[in-house]
DNA sequence: TGTACATCAGTGAACGCGCGTTCACTGATGTAC
DNA sequence: TGTACATCAGTGAACGCGCGTTCACTGATGTAC
């Protein structure tokens, strides 16, 4: 391939930045390193991104889409509204977060917020709302009327998000050595759902 | 006061760094800025800290102690092992995290881990283990035998930590506008405890 | 009590480095005629 | 089909900046005699 006219440099830069983040385990990669990895000069990225923030936001968007895909795929294997499906969603989330630790700070930091804002329609339609749908179906079947599905989904999300966050930097391991975070996810989800049903 | 022999520069630098973090809402403060705020030259901090990381770890230790104090104080007002006490612990945690947003990334990042390791005895004796004690008392009173107090406490912690984390960067507000995170904390804690008791 | 001196905690200037970004340029591509 | 030219996406060199850290130094303090 020729030096000039790379063809798909925009995507190549997003991939390069994502790989660097993954490899180094940190989200502060430099523009210059991303350029180097993509095989272009320092200045080339500025034809495709206004500045470094814009590149990182683009990486965030890709990451959010990957997360949505992971949770959607996991939930597709189960019947809608079953505890099994909700648990599968949680597991997929936990797996994604712990499997890509360096993306955590990026996705839930400032760049993540802006990425969410720019592409909200596409992102909002998946991920979290898959969980809301599932919770809604569960509530319908169990004839729970006094609980708001969005509210319940948010609480479940917080639970899974919290476990993932703690598992990330070995805080759990430091505080309670030998913890099995997947077992914790499973039992806490069951406890929570049991509490939900007990109010019926 | 004289230029030479500040007297308590070590602490002054920790406070200066903490204030800068608080004001700027970001944990990447520079050594030079911390020096300036403490009223000393660039080189002075190196008499008290090996490098920048050492200073930030010291800030972390102070932050963890403040958090522990906040949760301990909150829980002291309630009878041990009551749901009210557990909820109070959660509220204090949530309040601390959302009240000092910039410390979050510092405390739960690499510096926080090292701060925990160096001063573990003092830190481990408070904070999380206050919650463990409370959960243990609750389990004893309710005659729950098949649940491990540490495990239950971890799940509750994850729930509160997750809610705090989501509340921090307005992710909740973005996704579910008008959310009252304290109400969410209260109802999710109750739901979880109800689930715990229903297994009896 | 007075003096010599070791030590301690500051100074301020400087170094080197890496980074984000810009700028004039250049070569390849697409298009009008 | 061939040529002139606008446009587009690269280059590479350079800029300015801020930062972490070091170094020879200096002034204050504490101590031995």
Coordinates of C-alpha atoms (C1' of nucleotides) in Angstrom, one line a residue:
Chain A
X1 CA 0.0 0.0 0.0
X2 CA 1.1 3.5 -0.8
X3 CA 2.1 6.0 1.8
X4 CA -0.3 8.5 0.5
X5 CA -4.1 7.8 0.7
X6 CA -4.3 5.2 3.3
X7 CA -7.9 4.5 2.5
X8 CA -9.4 3.9 5.9
X9 CA -7.1 5.8 8.3
X10 CA -9.9 7.0 10.5
X11 CA -10.8 3.4 11.5
X12 CA -7.2 2.4 11.5
X13 CA -6.5 5.1 14.1
X14 CA -9.4 4.0 16.3
X15 CA -8.2 0.5 16.2
X16 CA -4.6 1.5 16.9
X17 CA -5.6 3.6 19.9
X18 CA -7.8 0.8 21.2
X19 CA -5.0 -1.7 20.9
X20 CA -2.6 0.5 22.7
X21 CA -5.0 1.1 25.5
X22 CA -5.6 -2.6 25.8
X23 CA -1.9 -3.5 25.7
X24 CA -0.7 -0.8 28.2
X25 CA -3.6 -1.2 30.5
X26 CA -4.1 2.5 30.6
X27 CA -6.3 4.9 28.7
X28 CA -3.7 7.6 28.3
X29 CA -2.2 6.9 25.0
X30 CA -0.6 9.6 22.9
X31 CA -1.6 10.8 19.5
X32 CA 1.9 10.2 18.3
X33 CA 1.9 6.5 19.4
X34 CA -1.5 5.9 17.8
X35 CA -0.1 7.5 14.6
X36 CA 3.0 5.3 14.7
X37 CA 1.0 2.2 15.2
X38 CA -1.2 3.1 12.3
X39 CA 1.9 3.6 10.2
X40 CA 1.4 7.3 9.5
X41 CA 3.0 10.6 10.5
X42 CA 2.2 12.7 13.6
X43 CA 0.1 15.1 11.6
X44 CA -2.1 12.6 9.7
X45 CA -4.7 12.0 12.4
X46 CA -5.7 15.7 12.3
X47 CA -7.2 15.1 8.9
X48 CA -9.8 12.9 10.5
X49 CA -10.1 14.1 14.1
X50 CA -10.3 17.6 15.5
X51 CA -8.1 16.7 18.4
X52 CA -7.1 13.9 20.7
X53 CA -10.4 14.1 22.6
X54 CA -12.3 13.4 19.4
X55 CA -10.2 10.3 18.7
X56 CA -10.8 9.0 22.3
X57 CA -14.5 9.6 22.0
X58 CA -14.6 7.6 18.8
X59 CA -12.8 4.8 20.6
X60 CA -15.4 5.0 23.3
X61 CA -18.2 4.7 20.9
X62 CA -16.7 1.5 19.5
X63 CA -16.2 0.2 23.0
X64 CA -19.8 0.9 23.9
X65 CA -21.0 -0.8 20.8
X66 CA -18.9 -3.8 21.6
X67 CA -20.3 -3.9 25.1
X68 CA -23.9 -3.7 23.8
X69 CA -23.2 -6.5 21.4
X70 CA -21.8 -8.7 24.1
X71 CA -24.8 -8.2 26.4
X72 CA -27.3 -8.5 23.6
X73 CA -25.7 -11.8 22.4
X74 CA -25.6 -13.2 25.9
X75 CA -29.2 -12.4 26.6
X76 CA -30.5 -13.7 23.2
X77 CA -29.8 -17.3 24.4
X78 CA -32.4 -17.1 27.1
X79 CA -36.1 -16.5 27.3
X80 CA -37.0 -12.9 27.9
X81 CA -37.8 -12.0 31.4
X82 CA -36.3 -15.0 33.1
X83 CA -33.9 -14.7 36.0
X84 CA -31.5 -16.7 33.8
X85 CA -31.5 -14.0 31.2
X86 CA -31.0 -11.3 33.7
X87 CA -28.1 -13.2 35.2
X88 CA -26.6 -13.8 31.7
X89 CA -26.7 -10.1 31.0
X90 CA -24.9 -9.4 34.2
X91 CA -22.3 -12.1 33.5
X92 CA -21.6 -10.6 30.0
X93 CA -21.2 -7.2 31.5
X94 CA -18.8 -8.4 34.2
X95 CA -16.9 -10.4 31.6
X96 CA -16.5 -7.4 29.3
X97 CA -15.4 -5.0 32.0
X98 CA -12.9 -7.4 33.6
X99 CA -11.7 -8.6 30.2
X100 CA -11.0 -5.0 29.1
X101 CA -9.9 -3.3 32.3
X102 CA -8.2 -0.3 30.6
X103 CA -11.4 0.7 28.9
X104 CA -13.3 1.1 32.1
X105 CA -11.9 4.5 33.1
X106 CA -12.3 5.6 29.5
X107 CA -15.9 4.5 29.1
X108 CA -17.1 5.8 32.4
X109 CA -15.0 9.0 32.4
X110 CA -15.5 12.2 30.6
X111 CA -14.9 10.8 27.1
X112 CA -17.5 8.2 27.7
X113 CA -20.1 10.8 28.6
X114 CA -19.5 12.7 25.5
X115 CA -19.5 9.6 23.4
X116 CA -22.9 8.7 24.8
X117 CA -24.2 12.1 24.0
X118 CA -23.1 12.2 20.4
X119 CA -24.4 8.8 19.5
X120 CA -27.1 8.4 22.1
X121 CA -29.9 7.1 19.9
X122 CA -28.0 4.0 18.8
X123 CA -26.4 3.3 22.2
X124 CA -29.5 3.9 24.2
X125 CA -31.5 1.4 22.2
X126 CA -29.3 -1.4 23.3
X127 CA -27.4 -2.4 26.4
X128 CA -29.2 -0.9 29.3
X129 CA -32.6 -1.1 27.6
X130 CA -32.1 -4.7 26.9
X131 CA -32.1 -5.1 30.7
X132 CA -35.1 -2.8 31.1
X133 CA -37.1 -5.0 28.7
X134 CA -36.1 -8.1 30.5
X135 CA -37.0 -6.7 33.8
X136 CA -40.3 -5.5 32.5
X137 CA -41.1 -8.9 31.2
X138 CA -40.2 -10.4 34.5
X139 CA -42.4 -8.0 36.4
X140 CA -45.3 -8.7 34.0
X141 CA -45.1 -12.4 34.5
X142 CA -44.7 -12.2 38.2
X143 CA -47.5 -9.7 38.4
X144 CA -45.5 -7.0 40.1
X145 CA -47.3 -3.8 39.7
X146 CA -45.8 -1.4 42.2
X147 CA -42.3 -1.5 40.8
X148 CA -41.0 0.6 37.9
X149 CA -39.0 -1.6 35.4
X150 CA -36.5 1.2 34.7
X151 CA -35.9 1.7 38.4
X152 CA -35.4 -2.0 39.1
X153 CA -33.1 -2.3 36.1
X154 CA -31.1 0.6 37.3
X155 CA -30.6 -1.1 40.7
X156 CA -29.6 -4.4 39.0
X157 CA -27.2 -2.5 36.8
X158 CA -25.7 -0.7 39.8
X159 CA -25.1 -4.1 41.5
X160 CA -23.4 -5.6 38.5
X161 CA -21.5 -2.4 37.8
X162 CA -20.3 -2.2 41.4
X163 CA -19.1 -5.8 41.4
X164 CA -17.3 -5.3 38.1
X165 CA -15.7 -2.1 39.4
X166 CA -14.5 -3.8 42.5
X167 CA -13.2 -6.8 40.7
X168 CA -11.3 -4.6 38.3
X169 CA -8.4 -3.4 40.3
X170 CA -8.2 -6.3 42.7
X171 CA -9.9 -4.5 45.4
X172 CA -12.0 -7.5 46.1
X173 CA -9.0 -9.8 46.1
X174 CA -7.2 -7.4 48.4
X175 CA -10.0 -7.2 50.9
X176 CA -11.4 -10.7 50.7
X177 CA -8.8 -13.0 49.3
X178 CA -10.1 -15.9 47.2
X179 CA -13.4 -14.2 46.2
X180 CA -15.2 -15.7 43.2
X181 CA -16.8 -12.7 41.7
X182 CA -19.0 -14.7 39.4
X183 CA -20.4 -16.6 42.3
X184 CA -21.0 -13.3 44.1
X185 CA -22.8 -12.0 41.0
X186 CA -25.0 -15.0 40.8
X187 CA -26.0 -15.1 44.5
X188 CA -26.5 -11.4 44.8
X189 CA -28.7 -11.3 41.7
X190 CA -30.8 -14.2 43.1
X191 CA -31.1 -12.5 46.5
X192 CA -32.2 -9.3 44.9
X193 CA -34.8 -10.9 42.7
X194 CA -36.0 -12.9 45.7
X195 CA -36.5 -9.7 47.5
X196 CA -38.4 -8.3 44.6
X197 CA -40.7 -11.2 44.5
X198 CA -41.2 -11.3 48.2
X199 CA -42.9 -7.9 48.1
X200 CA -45.7 -9.2 45.9
Chain B
X1 CA 6.9 32.3 58.9
X2 CA 10.4 31.9 57.5
X3 CA 11.1 30.5 54.1
X4 CA 13.5 27.9 55.5
X5 CA 12.2 25.2 57.8
X6 CA 8.5 25.2 57.1
X7 CA 7.8 22.9 60.0
X8 CA 5.1 20.7 58.6
X9 CA 5.6 20.8 54.9
X10 CA 4.8 17.1 54.5
X11 CA 1.2 17.6 55.7
X12 CA 1.0 21.0 54.0
X13 CA 1.8 19.3 50.7
X14 CA -0.8 16.6 51.2
X15 CA -3.4 19.2 52.0
X16 CA -2.4 21.4 49.0
X17 CA -2.6 18.4 46.6
X18 CA -6.0 17.4 48.0
X19 CA -7.4 20.9 47.6
X20 CA -6.1 21.1 44.1
X21 CA -7.7 17.8 43.2
X22 CA -11.0 18.9 44.8
X23 CA -11.0 22.3 43.1
X24 CA -10.1 21.1 39.6
X25 CA -12.2 18.0 39.8
X26 CA -9.4 15.9 38.5
X27 CA -6.7 13.8 40.1
X28 CA -3.9 14.7 37.9
X29 CA -2.3 17.6 39.7
X30 CA 1.3 18.5 39.2
X31 CA 4.0 18.5 41.7
X32 CA 4.8 22.0 40.8
X33 CA 1.3 23.3 41.5
X34 CA 1.2 21.5 44.8
X35 CA 4.5 23.1 45.7
X36 CA 3.2 26.5 44.7
X37 CA 0.1 26.2 46.8
X38 CA 2.2 25.1 49.8
X39 CA 4.3 28.2 49.2
X40 CA 7.6 26.4 48.6
X41 CA 9.9 25.8 45.6
X42 CA 9.6 23.0 43.1
X43 CA 12.3 21.0 44.7
X44 CA 11.1 21.1 48.3
X45 CA 8.6 18.2 48.1
X46 CA 11.5 15.8 47.3
X47 CA 12.7 16.2 50.9
X48 CA 9.5 14.5 52.0
X49 CA 8.3 12.3 49.2
X50 CA 10.4 10.0 47.0
X51 CA 8.4 11.1 43.9
X52 CA 5.0 12.2 42.8
X53 CA 3.4 8.8 43.2
X54 CA 4.4 8.8 46.9
X55 CA 2.6 12.1 47.4
X56 CA -0.5 10.9 45.7
X57 CA -0.5 7.7 47.8
X58 CA -0.3 9.8 50.9
X59 CA -3.3 11.8 49.7
X60 CA -5.1 8.5 49.2
X61 CA -4.4 7.4 52.7
X62 CA -5.9 10.6 54.1
X63 CA -8.9 10.2 51.8
X64 CA -9.5 6.6 52.9
X65 CA -9.3 7.6 56.5
X66 CA -11.8 10.4 55.9
X67 CA -14.1 7.9 54.3
X68 CA -13.8 5.5 57.1
X69 CA -14.5 8.2 59.6
X70 CA -17.6 9.3 57.7
X71 CA -19.1 5.8 57.6
X72 CA -18.2 5.0 61.2
X73 CA -19.8 8.2 62.4
X74 CA -22.9 7.6 60.4
X75 CA -23.3 4.0 61.7
X76 CA -22.7 5.0 65.3
X77 CA -26.1 6.7 65.5
X78 CA -27.9 3.4 64.9
X79 CA -28.2 0.1 66.7
X80 CA -25.8 -2.5 65.4
X81 CA -27.2 -4.9 62.9
X82 CA -30.4 -3.0 62.1
X83 CA -31.3 -2.4 58.5
X84 CA -31.3 1.3 59.4
X85 CA -27.6 1.1 60.3
X86 CA -26.8 -0.6 57.1
X87 CA -28.7 2.0 55.1
X88 CA -26.9 4.7 57.0
X89 CA -23.6 3.2 56.1
X90 CA -24.6 3.2 52.5
X91 CA -25.8 6.8 52.6
X92 CA -22.6 8.0 54.1
X93 CA -20.6 6.2 51.5
X94 CA -22.7 7.6 48.7
X95 CA -22.5 11.0 50.1
X96 CA -18.7 10.9 50.4
X97 CA -18.2 9.6 46.9
X98 CA -20.6 12.1 45.2
X99 CA -19.3 14.9 47.5
X100 CA -15.7 14.4 46.4
X101 CA -16.0 13.2 42.9
X102 CA -12.4 13.8 41.9
X103 CA -11.1 11.5 44.6
X104 CA -13.0 8.5 43.2
X105 CA -10.5 7.8 40.4
X106 CA -7.6 8.4 42.7
X107 CA -8.9 6.1 45.5
X108 CA -10.0 3.2 43.3
X109 CA -7.1 3.5 40.9
X110 CA -3.5 2.4 41.2
X111 CA -2.5 4.9 43.9
X112 CA -5.4 3.8 46.1
X113 CA -4.3 0.1 45.8
X114 CA -0.8 1.0 47.0
X115 CA -2.2 3.2 49.7
X116 CA -4.3 0.3 51.0
X117 CA -1.3 -2.0 51.0
X118 CA 1.0 0.3 52.9
X119 CA -1.4 1.2 55.7
X120 CA -3.6 -1.8 55.5
X121 CA -4.0 -2.6 59.3
X122 CA -5.5 0.8 60.1
X123 CA -7.7 0.9 57.0
X124 CA -8.9 -2.6 57.1
X125 CA -10.1 -2.2 60.7
X126 CA -12.6 0.4 59.7
X127 CA -14.8 1.1 56.8
X128 CA -15.6 -2.2 55.2
X129 CA -15.3 -4.2 58.4
X130 CA -17.8 -1.9 60.1
X131 CA -20.2 -3.1 57.5
X132 CA -19.2 -6.7 58.0
X133 CA -19.9 -6.4 61.7
X134 CA -23.3 -4.9 61.1
X135 CA -24.2 -7.7 58.7
X136 CA -23.0 -10.3 61.1
X137 CA -25.2 -8.9 63.8
X138 CA -28.1 -8.8 61.5
X139 CA -27.6 -12.4 60.5
X140 CA -27.3 -13.5 64.1
X141 CA -30.5 -11.8 65.1
X142 CA -32.4 -13.0 62.1
X143 CA -31.0 -16.5 62.6
X144 CA -29.6 -16.7 59.1
X145 CA -27.0 -19.5 59.2
X146 CA -26.3 -20.3 55.6
X147 CA -24.9 -16.9 54.6
X148 CA -21.4 -15.7 55.2
X149 CA -21.4 -12.2 56.7
X150 CA -18.3 -11.2 54.6
X151 CA -19.9 -12.4 51.5
X152 CA -23.2 -10.5 52.2
X153 CA -21.3 -7.4 53.1
X154 CA -19.4 -7.5 49.9
X155 CA -22.6 -7.7 47.9
X156 CA -24.1 -4.8 49.7
X157 CA -20.9 -2.9 49.2
X158 CA -20.9 -3.6 45.5
X159 CA -24.5 -2.3 45.3
X160 CA -23.7 1.0 47.1
X161 CA -20.4 1.3 45.2
X162 CA -22.1 0.8 41.9
X163 CA -24.8 3.3 42.6
X164 CA -22.2 5.8 43.7
X165 CA -20.1 5.2 40.7
X166 CA -23.0 5.7 38.3
X167 CA -24.2 8.8 40.1
X168 CA -20.7 10.3 39.9
X169 CA -20.4 11.2 36.3
X170 CA -24.1 11.8 35.7
X171 CA -24.5 8.5 33.9
X172 CA -27.7 7.9 35.8
X173 CA -29.0 11.4 35.0
X174 CA -28.1 10.9 31.3
X175 CA -29.8 7.5 31.1
X176 CA -32.7 8.0 33.4
X177 CA -33.3 11.8 33.9
X178 CA -34.6 12.9 37.2
X179 CA -33.3 9.9 39.2
X180 CA -33.1 10.3 42.9
X181 CA -30.1 8.2 43.7
X182 CA -30.7 8.2 47.5
X183 CA -34.2 6.8 46.9
X184 CA -32.7 4.2 44.7
X185 CA -30.2 3.3 47.4
X186 CA -32.9 3.0 50.0
X187 CA -35.2 0.8 48.0
X188 CA -32.5 -1.4 46.6
X189 CA -31.0 -2.0 50.1
X190 CA -34.5 -2.9 51.4
X191 CA -35.1 -5.2 48.4
X192 CA -31.8 -6.9 48.9
X193 CA -32.3 -7.4 52.7
X194 CA -35.8 -8.7 52.0
X195 CA -34.3 -11.2 49.7
X196 CA -31.9 -12.2 52.3
X197 CA -34.6 -12.7 54.9
X198 CA -36.9 -14.6 52.6
X199 CA -34.4 -17.4 52.3
X200 CA -34.6 -18.1 56.0
Chain C
dT1 C1' 27.3 31.4 78.1
dG2 C1' 29.9 31.3 73.6
dT3 C1' 31.6 29.2 69.6
dA4 C1' 32.5 25.6 65.9
dC5 C1' 30.3 22.6 63.3
dA6 C1' 27.2 18.9 61.5
dT7 C1' 22.8 18.5 59.9
dC8 C1' 18.6 19.5 58.1
dA9 C1' 15.2 21.7 55.0
dG10 C1' 14.8 24.9 52.2
dT11 C1' 16.2 27.7 47.2
dG12 C1' 16.3 28.6 42.3
dA13 C1' 18.0 27.5 38.1
dA14 C1' 18.3 24.1 34.8
dC15 C1' 17.8 19.6 32.3
dG16 C1' 15.6 16.5 29.4
dC17 C1' 11.6 14.6 27.8
dG18 C1' 7.3 13.7 25.6
dC19 C1' 3.4 15.5 24.0
dG20 C1' -0.4 18.1 21.2
dT21 C1' -0.6 20.7 17.4
dT22 C1' 0.6 23.5 13.3
dC23 C1' 2.5 24.6 8.8
dA24 C1' 4.2 24.7 4.3
dC25 C1' 4.8 21.1 1.4
dT26 C1' 4.0 17.1 -1.9
dG27 C1' 2.3 13.3 -4.3
dA28 C1' -1.9 10.7 -5.8
dT29 C1' -6.6 10.9 -7.4
dG30 C1' -10.7 12.5 -9.8
dT31 C1' -12.7 15.4 -13.2
dA32 C1' -13.6 18.8 -17.0
dC33 C1' -12.8 19.5 -21.6
Chain D
dT1 C1' -7.9 9.0 -25.0
dG2 C1' -4.9 12.9 -23.4
dT3 C1' -4.0 16.8 -20.7
dA4 C1' -4.6 20.6 -17.2
dC5 C1' -5.9 21.3 -12.9
dA6 C1' -8.5 21.3 -8.3
dT7 C1' -8.7 18.6 -4.4
dC8 C1' -7.6 15.5 -1.1
dA9 C1' -4.8 13.0 2.3
dG10 C1' -0.6 12.3 3.3
dT11 C1' 4.6 14.1 5.0
dG12 C1' 8.3 15.7 8.1
dA13 C1' 10.1 19.3 10.6
dA14 C1' 9.3 22.3 14.0
dC15 C1' 7.0 25.0 17.9
dG16 C1' 5.9 25.7 22.5
dC17 C1' 4.6 24.1 26.7
dG18 C1' 4.4 21.9 31.1
dC19 C1' 6.1 18.6 33.8
dG20 C1' 9.1 15.5 36.9
dT21 C1' 13.3 15.6 38.7
dT22 C1' 18.2 16.9 39.9
dC23 C1' 22.0 19.7 41.6
dA24 C1' 24.9 22.8 43.8
dC25 C1' 23.8 26.0 47.0
dT26 C1' 22.3 28.4 51.4
dG27 C1' 20.4 29.7 55.6
dA28 C1' 18.5 28.1 60.1
dT29 C1' 18.7 24.9 63.9
dG30 C1' 20.6 21.7 67.3
dT31 C1' 24.5 20.0 69.7
dA32 C1' 29.3 19.2 71.6
dC33 C1' 32.7 21.2 74.1

